[in-house]
Amino acid sequence: MIHRYRGVVHFALLIFCAITLLTGCRKTSPEEKETPARKYSIYAMMKNGKEYILQADSLASGEINPERAGARVVPAPLYYDLIVRDGRYYSVDRRTGSFVRYKVANGEFVRDTAIALKGISSLENYNWLTRDSLMIMGYDDKARAVGYAKIRVSDLTVSQGTMPIPAPFGGYNWLSIGFSQFLDNKLYIGYCYHTYALNNYTTGDTIYTAVLEYPQLKTLKILKDTRSVYPGGVNTRQSHSFVTENGDFYFIACPGIASGNYPEKPTGIFRIRHSKEEIDSDYFFNISASPIQNHGYGFWYVGNGKAIVRTERKGLYTGMKDHYKVPHFDFYLLDLEKQTTSRLPLPLDKGTVRQCVLVEDGIAHITVSSGNEGCYVWQFNPATGSLKKGLKLSDDTEYILRLERLNE
């Protein structure tokens, strides 16, 4: 049975269950033939609880059965902390403190190779520095510091260090990294502090953003804002921020019970103007005060000043004990400049955190795990408003947990 996770690692109250990452897959032997990568990767959970990674070349139509077409993930789950690139899959193994590369070979999801990490047992944010170079970061409780690792994924060589993010202070005993973004040769790190106890936590009332000189990682300034809390979220799980065509950076703050757990604060969208190095004090898109009237989490850019946000609907769930399994999520199209909202006429979705929107060639592919109405990849054209069903996953599918391109 999937259950709620209130871990002290991220404080993102997750959709399904406490994470035990994939470490038991066997090594790939030299005679194994690797499966050629296709265009898209889909991670699905079936009604029997089994999980599969499958690959497809089209999302526009057809039907696919994950059990028949996919590679089973054993042991599971791996759907939170997964990075997909160039036909490969990567994650941090929390139990061993190692960075692991996976692949699909001979119809199985297999562990390819791994490298040890120091001080990074949790993965909160990542950025690709080059095609072959990945930067990951997360809070290290033992060192009371934000650690990072730069990894060359072709041969898994690594260099590590810490970032000058102030440690928890006063009554706070944890820190969450909510976004990391390179802008104008600077690295912006959004974070917040928590006070946690067994099975519960609270988030401080301030969003912090450190502006770091890069690559020196020297602090230039620290920005503060109290209009909402918990900036962004773990970006392996879903998108919470983006940069628009004109270089403006937007991020969502998530104080709802499934993330910041400070529901008195509104879900809000913030902006940092191109080359300004300040959070725009004149801009705050208050989602909770808009016609949405609820908290939201995932946030995806679809182009031309428009974005999609995934929001709770109050009254359809009773608390975190059924938050992941009850269809109650809506998708809204936002006009970021006009601060207007328009609900997409999709079935109610379920699953607290999902990598469920992929934008490509002007089309937003939106996965919906609706319960009674099935699991589909919907095709939404924000320019025309056209919305139609695309690829269907077989009726024994419970959740579409992840959708992403295999090759960026």
Coordinates of N, CA and C in Angstrom, one line a residue, residues 137-244:
M137 N 22.7 19.1 -6.0 CA 22.9 19.7 -4.7 C 21.8 19.2 -3.7
G138 N 22.2 19.3 -2.4 CA 21.2 18.9 -1.4 C 21.8 19.2 0.0
Y139 N 20.9 19.4 0.9 CA 21.3 19.7 2.3 C 21.9 18.5 3.0
D140 N 23.0 18.7 3.6 CA 23.7 17.6 4.4 C 23.5 17.9 5.9
D141 N 22.6 17.1 6.5 CA 22.3 17.3 7.9 C 23.5 17.2 8.8
K142 N 24.3 16.2 8.6 CA 25.5 16.0 9.4 C 26.5 17.2 9.4
A143 N 26.7 17.7 8.2 CA 27.6 18.8 8.1 C 26.9 20.2 8.2
R144 N 25.6 20.2 8.3 CA 24.8 21.4 8.4 C 25.2 22.4 7.3
A145 N 25.3 21.8 6.1 CA 25.7 22.6 4.9 C 25.0 22.1 3.7
V146 N 24.9 22.9 2.7 CA 24.4 22.5 1.4 C 25.6 22.0 0.5
G147 N 25.6 20.7 0.2 CA 26.6 20.2 -0.6 C 26.3 20.1 -2.0
Y148 N 27.3 20.1 -2.9 CA 27.1 20.0 -4.3 C 28.1 19.0 -4.9
A149 N 27.8 18.4 -6.0 CA 28.7 17.6 -6.8 C 28.5 17.9 -8.2
K150 N 29.7 18.1 -8.9 CA 29.7 18.2 -10.4 C 30.2 16.9 -10.9
I151 N 29.3 16.3 -11.8 CA 29.6 14.9 -12.3 C 29.7 14.9 -13.8
R152 N 30.8 14.4 -14.3 CA 30.9 14.1 -15.7 C 30.2 12.7 -16.0
V153 N 29.1 12.7 -16.6 CA 28.3 11.5 -16.6 C 28.8 10.5 -17.6
S154 N 29.7 10.9 -18.5 CA 30.2 9.9 -19.5 C 31.1 8.8 -18.8
D155 N 31.8 9.3 -17.8 CA 32.7 8.4 -17.1 C 32.5 8.4 -15.5
L156 N 31.5 9.2 -15.1 CA 31.2 9.3 -13.7 C 32.4 9.7 -12.8
T157 N 33.1 10.7 -13.3 CA 34.0 11.4 -12.4 C 33.3 12.5 -11.7
V158 N 33.8 12.8 -10.5 CA 33.1 13.8 -9.7 C 34.0 14.7 -8.9
S159 N 33.6 16.0 -8.8 CA 34.2 16.9 -7.8 C 33.1 17.5 -6.9
Q160 N 33.5 17.7 -5.7 CA 32.5 18.1 -4.7 C 32.9 19.3 -3.9
G161 N 31.9 19.9 -3.2 CA 32.2 21.0 -2.4 C 30.9 21.4 -1.6
T162 N 30.9 22.6 -1.0 CA 29.8 23.1 -0.3 C 29.5 24.5 -0.7
M163 N 28.2 24.9 -0.6 CA 27.8 26.2 -1.0 C 27.7 27.1 0.3
P164 N 27.9 28.4 0.1 CA 27.8 29.3 1.3 C 26.4 29.7 1.6
I165 N 25.6 28.7 1.8 CA 24.2 29.0 2.3 C 24.2 28.9 3.8
P166 N 23.7 29.9 4.5 CA 23.7 29.9 5.9 C 22.9 28.7 6.5
A167 N 23.5 28.1 7.5 CA 22.9 26.9 8.1 C 21.7 27.3 8.9
P168 N 20.8 26.3 9.2 CA 19.7 26.6 10.1 C 20.1 27.3 11.4
F169 N 19.2 28.2 11.8 CA 19.6 29.0 13.0 C 18.4 29.0 14.0
G170 N 18.6 29.5 15.2 CA 17.5 29.6 16.1 C 16.8 28.3 16.3
G171 N 15.5 28.3 16.2 CA 14.7 27.1 16.4 C 14.6 26.2 15.1
Y172 N 15.3 26.6 14.0 CA 15.2 25.8 12.8 C 16.3 24.7 12.9
N173 N 15.9 23.5 12.3 CA 16.9 22.5 12.3 C 17.0 21.8 11.0
W174 N 16.4 22.4 9.9 CA 16.5 21.8 8.6 C 16.4 22.9 7.6
L175 N 16.9 22.6 6.4 CA 16.9 23.6 5.3 C 16.5 22.8 4.0
S176 N 15.7 23.5 3.2 CA 15.3 22.9 1.9 C 15.8 23.8 0.7
I177 N 16.4 23.2 -0.3 CA 16.7 23.9 -1.5 C 15.5 23.8 -2.5
G178 N 14.9 24.9 -2.9 CA 13.7 24.8 -3.7 C 13.9 25.1 -5.2
F179 N 14.9 25.9 -5.5 CA 15.3 26.1 -6.9 C 16.8 26.5 -7.0
S180 N 17.3 26.2 -8.2 CA 18.7 26.6 -8.5 C 18.7 27.0 -10.0
Q181 N 19.1 28.2 -10.2 CA 19.0 28.7 -11.6 C 20.2 29.6 -11.9
F182 N 20.8 29.3 -13.1 CA 21.9 30.1 -13.6 C 21.3 31.3 -14.4
L183 N 21.7 32.5 -14.0 CA 21.3 33.7 -14.7 C 22.5 34.7 -14.8
D184 N 22.8 35.1 -16.0 CA 23.9 36.1 -16.2 C 25.2 35.7 -15.4
N185 N 25.6 34.5 -15.6 CA 26.8 34.0 -14.9 C 26.8 34.0 -13.4
K186 N 25.6 34.0 -12.9 CA 25.4 33.9 -11.4 C 24.5 32.7 -11.2
L187 N 24.6 32.1 -10.0 CA 23.8 31.0 -9.6 C 22.8 31.5 -8.5
Y188 N 21.5 31.4 -8.7 CA 20.5 31.8 -7.8 C 20.0 30.5 -7.1
I189 N 20.0 30.5 -5.7 CA 19.6 29.4 -5.0 C 18.4 29.8 -4.1
G190 N 17.2 29.3 -4.3 CA 16.1 29.6 -3.4 C 16.0 28.5 -2.3
Y191 N 15.8 29.0 -1.1 CA 15.7 28.0 0.0 C 14.9 28.5 1.1
C192 N 14.6 27.7 2.1 CA 13.8 28.0 3.3 C 14.2 27.1 4.4
Y193 N 13.8 27.5 5.6 CA 14.2 26.8 6.8 C 13.0 26.1 7.4
H194 N 13.2 25.0 8.2 CA 12.2 24.3 8.8 C 12.5 24.0 10.3
T195 N 11.5 23.7 11.0 CA 11.6 23.1 12.3 C 10.8 21.8 12.3
Y196 N 11.6 20.7 12.4 CA 10.9 19.4 12.3 C 11.0 18.6 13.6
A197 N 10.0 17.8 13.7 CA 10.0 16.8 14.8 C 9.5 15.5 14.1
L198 N 9.4 14.4 14.9 CA 9.0 13.1 14.3 C 7.6 13.3 13.7
N199 N 7.5 13.0 12.4 CA 6.2 13.0 11.7 C 5.6 14.3 11.5
N200 N 6.3 15.4 11.7 CA 5.7 16.7 11.5 C 6.8 17.7 11.3
Y201 N 6.5 18.8 10.7 CA 7.4 19.9 10.6 C 6.6 21.2 10.3
T202 N 7.3 22.3 10.5 CA 6.8 23.6 10.1 C 7.8 24.4 9.3
T203 N 7.4 25.3 8.4 CA 8.3 26.0 7.6 C 8.4 27.5 8.1
G204 N 9.6 28.1 8.0 CA 9.7 29.5 8.4 C 8.9 30.4 7.5
D205 N 8.7 31.6 7.9 CA 7.8 32.5 7.1 C 8.5 33.3 6.0
T206 N 9.8 32.9 5.7 CA 10.6 33.7 4.8 C 11.2 32.9 3.7
I207 N 11.1 33.4 2.4 CA 11.8 32.8 1.3 C 13.1 33.5 1.2
Y208 N 14.2 32.7 1.1 CA 15.5 33.3 0.9 C 16.0 32.9 -0.5
T209 N 16.8 33.8 -1.1 CA 17.4 33.6 -2.4 C 18.8 34.1 -2.3
A210 N 19.8 33.1 -2.4 CA 21.2 33.5 -2.4 C 21.6 33.7 -3.9
V211 N 22.3 34.9 -4.1 CA 22.8 35.2 -5.4 C 24.3 34.9 -5.3
L212 N 24.8 33.9 -6.0 CA 26.2 33.5 -5.9 C 27.0 33.8 -7.2
E213 N 28.2 34.3 -7.0 CA 29.1 34.4 -8.2 C 29.5 33.0 -8.6
Y214 N 29.5 32.8 -9.9 CA 29.8 31.5 -10.4 C 31.0 31.6 -11.4
P215 N 32.0 30.7 -11.3 CA 32.0 29.4 -10.6 C 32.6 29.5 -9.2
Q216 N 33.0 30.7 -8.7 CA 33.6 30.9 -7.4 C 32.7 30.5 -6.3
L217 N 31.4 30.6 -6.5 CA 30.4 30.3 -5.5 C 30.6 31.3 -4.3
K218 N 30.8 32.5 -4.6 CA 30.9 33.6 -3.6 C 29.6 34.3 -3.5
T219 N 29.1 34.5 -2.2 CA 27.9 35.2 -2.0 C 27.9 36.6 -2.4
L220 N 27.1 37.0 -3.3 CA 27.0 38.4 -3.7 C 25.9 39.2 -2.9
K221 N 24.8 38.5 -2.6 CA 23.7 39.0 -1.8 C 22.7 37.9 -1.5
I222 N 21.9 38.1 -0.4 CA 20.8 37.2 -0.1 C 19.5 38.0 -0.1
L223 N 18.6 37.6 -0.9 CA 17.3 38.2 -1.0 C 16.3 37.6 -0.1
K224 N 15.3 38.4 0.5 CA 14.3 37.8 1.4 C 12.9 38.3 0.9
D225 N 11.9 37.4 1.1 CA 10.6 37.8 0.8 C 9.6 37.0 1.7
T226 N 8.6 37.6 2.2 CA 7.7 37.0 3.1 C 6.3 36.8 2.6
R227 N 6.1 37.1 1.3 CA 4.7 37.0 0.7 C 4.2 35.6 0.6
S228 N 5.1 34.6 0.6 CA 4.8 33.2 0.6 C 6.0 32.5 1.2
V229 N 5.9 31.1 1.2 CA 7.0 30.3 1.8 C 7.2 29.1 0.9
Y230 N 8.3 28.4 1.1 CA 8.8 27.2 0.4 C 8.9 27.5 -1.1
P231 N 10.0 28.1 -1.5 CA 10.1 28.4 -2.9 C 10.4 27.2 -3.7
G232 N 9.7 26.9 -4.8 CA 9.9 25.8 -5.7 C 9.7 24.5 -5.0
G233 N 10.7 23.6 -5.2 CA 10.6 22.2 -4.7 C 11.7 21.4 -5.4
V234 N 11.7 20.1 -5.1 CA 12.7 19.2 -5.6 C 12.5 19.1 -7.1
N235 N 13.5 19.5 -7.9 CA 13.2 19.6 -9.3 C 13.4 18.3 -10.1
T236 N 13.8 17.2 -9.4 CA 13.7 15.9 -10.1 C 12.2 15.4 -10.1
R237 N 11.4 15.9 -9.3 CA 10.0 15.4 -9.1 C 9.0 16.1 -10.0
Q238 N 9.2 17.4 -10.2 CA 8.4 18.2 -11.1 C 9.0 19.6 -11.2
S239 N 8.5 20.3 -12.2 CA 9.0 21.6 -12.5 C 8.4 22.6 -11.5
H240 N 9.2 23.6 -11.0 CA 8.6 24.7 -10.2 C 9.1 26.0 -10.6
S241 N 9.9 26.1 -11.7 CA 10.5 27.4 -12.1 C 10.9 27.3 -13.6
F242 N 11.2 28.5 -14.2 CA 11.6 28.5 -15.6 C 12.1 29.9 -15.9
V243 N 12.7 30.0 -17.0 CA 13.2 31.3 -17.6 C 12.4 31.5 -18.9
T244 N 11.8 32.7 -19.1 CA 11.0 32.9 -20.3 C 12.0 33.4 -21.5

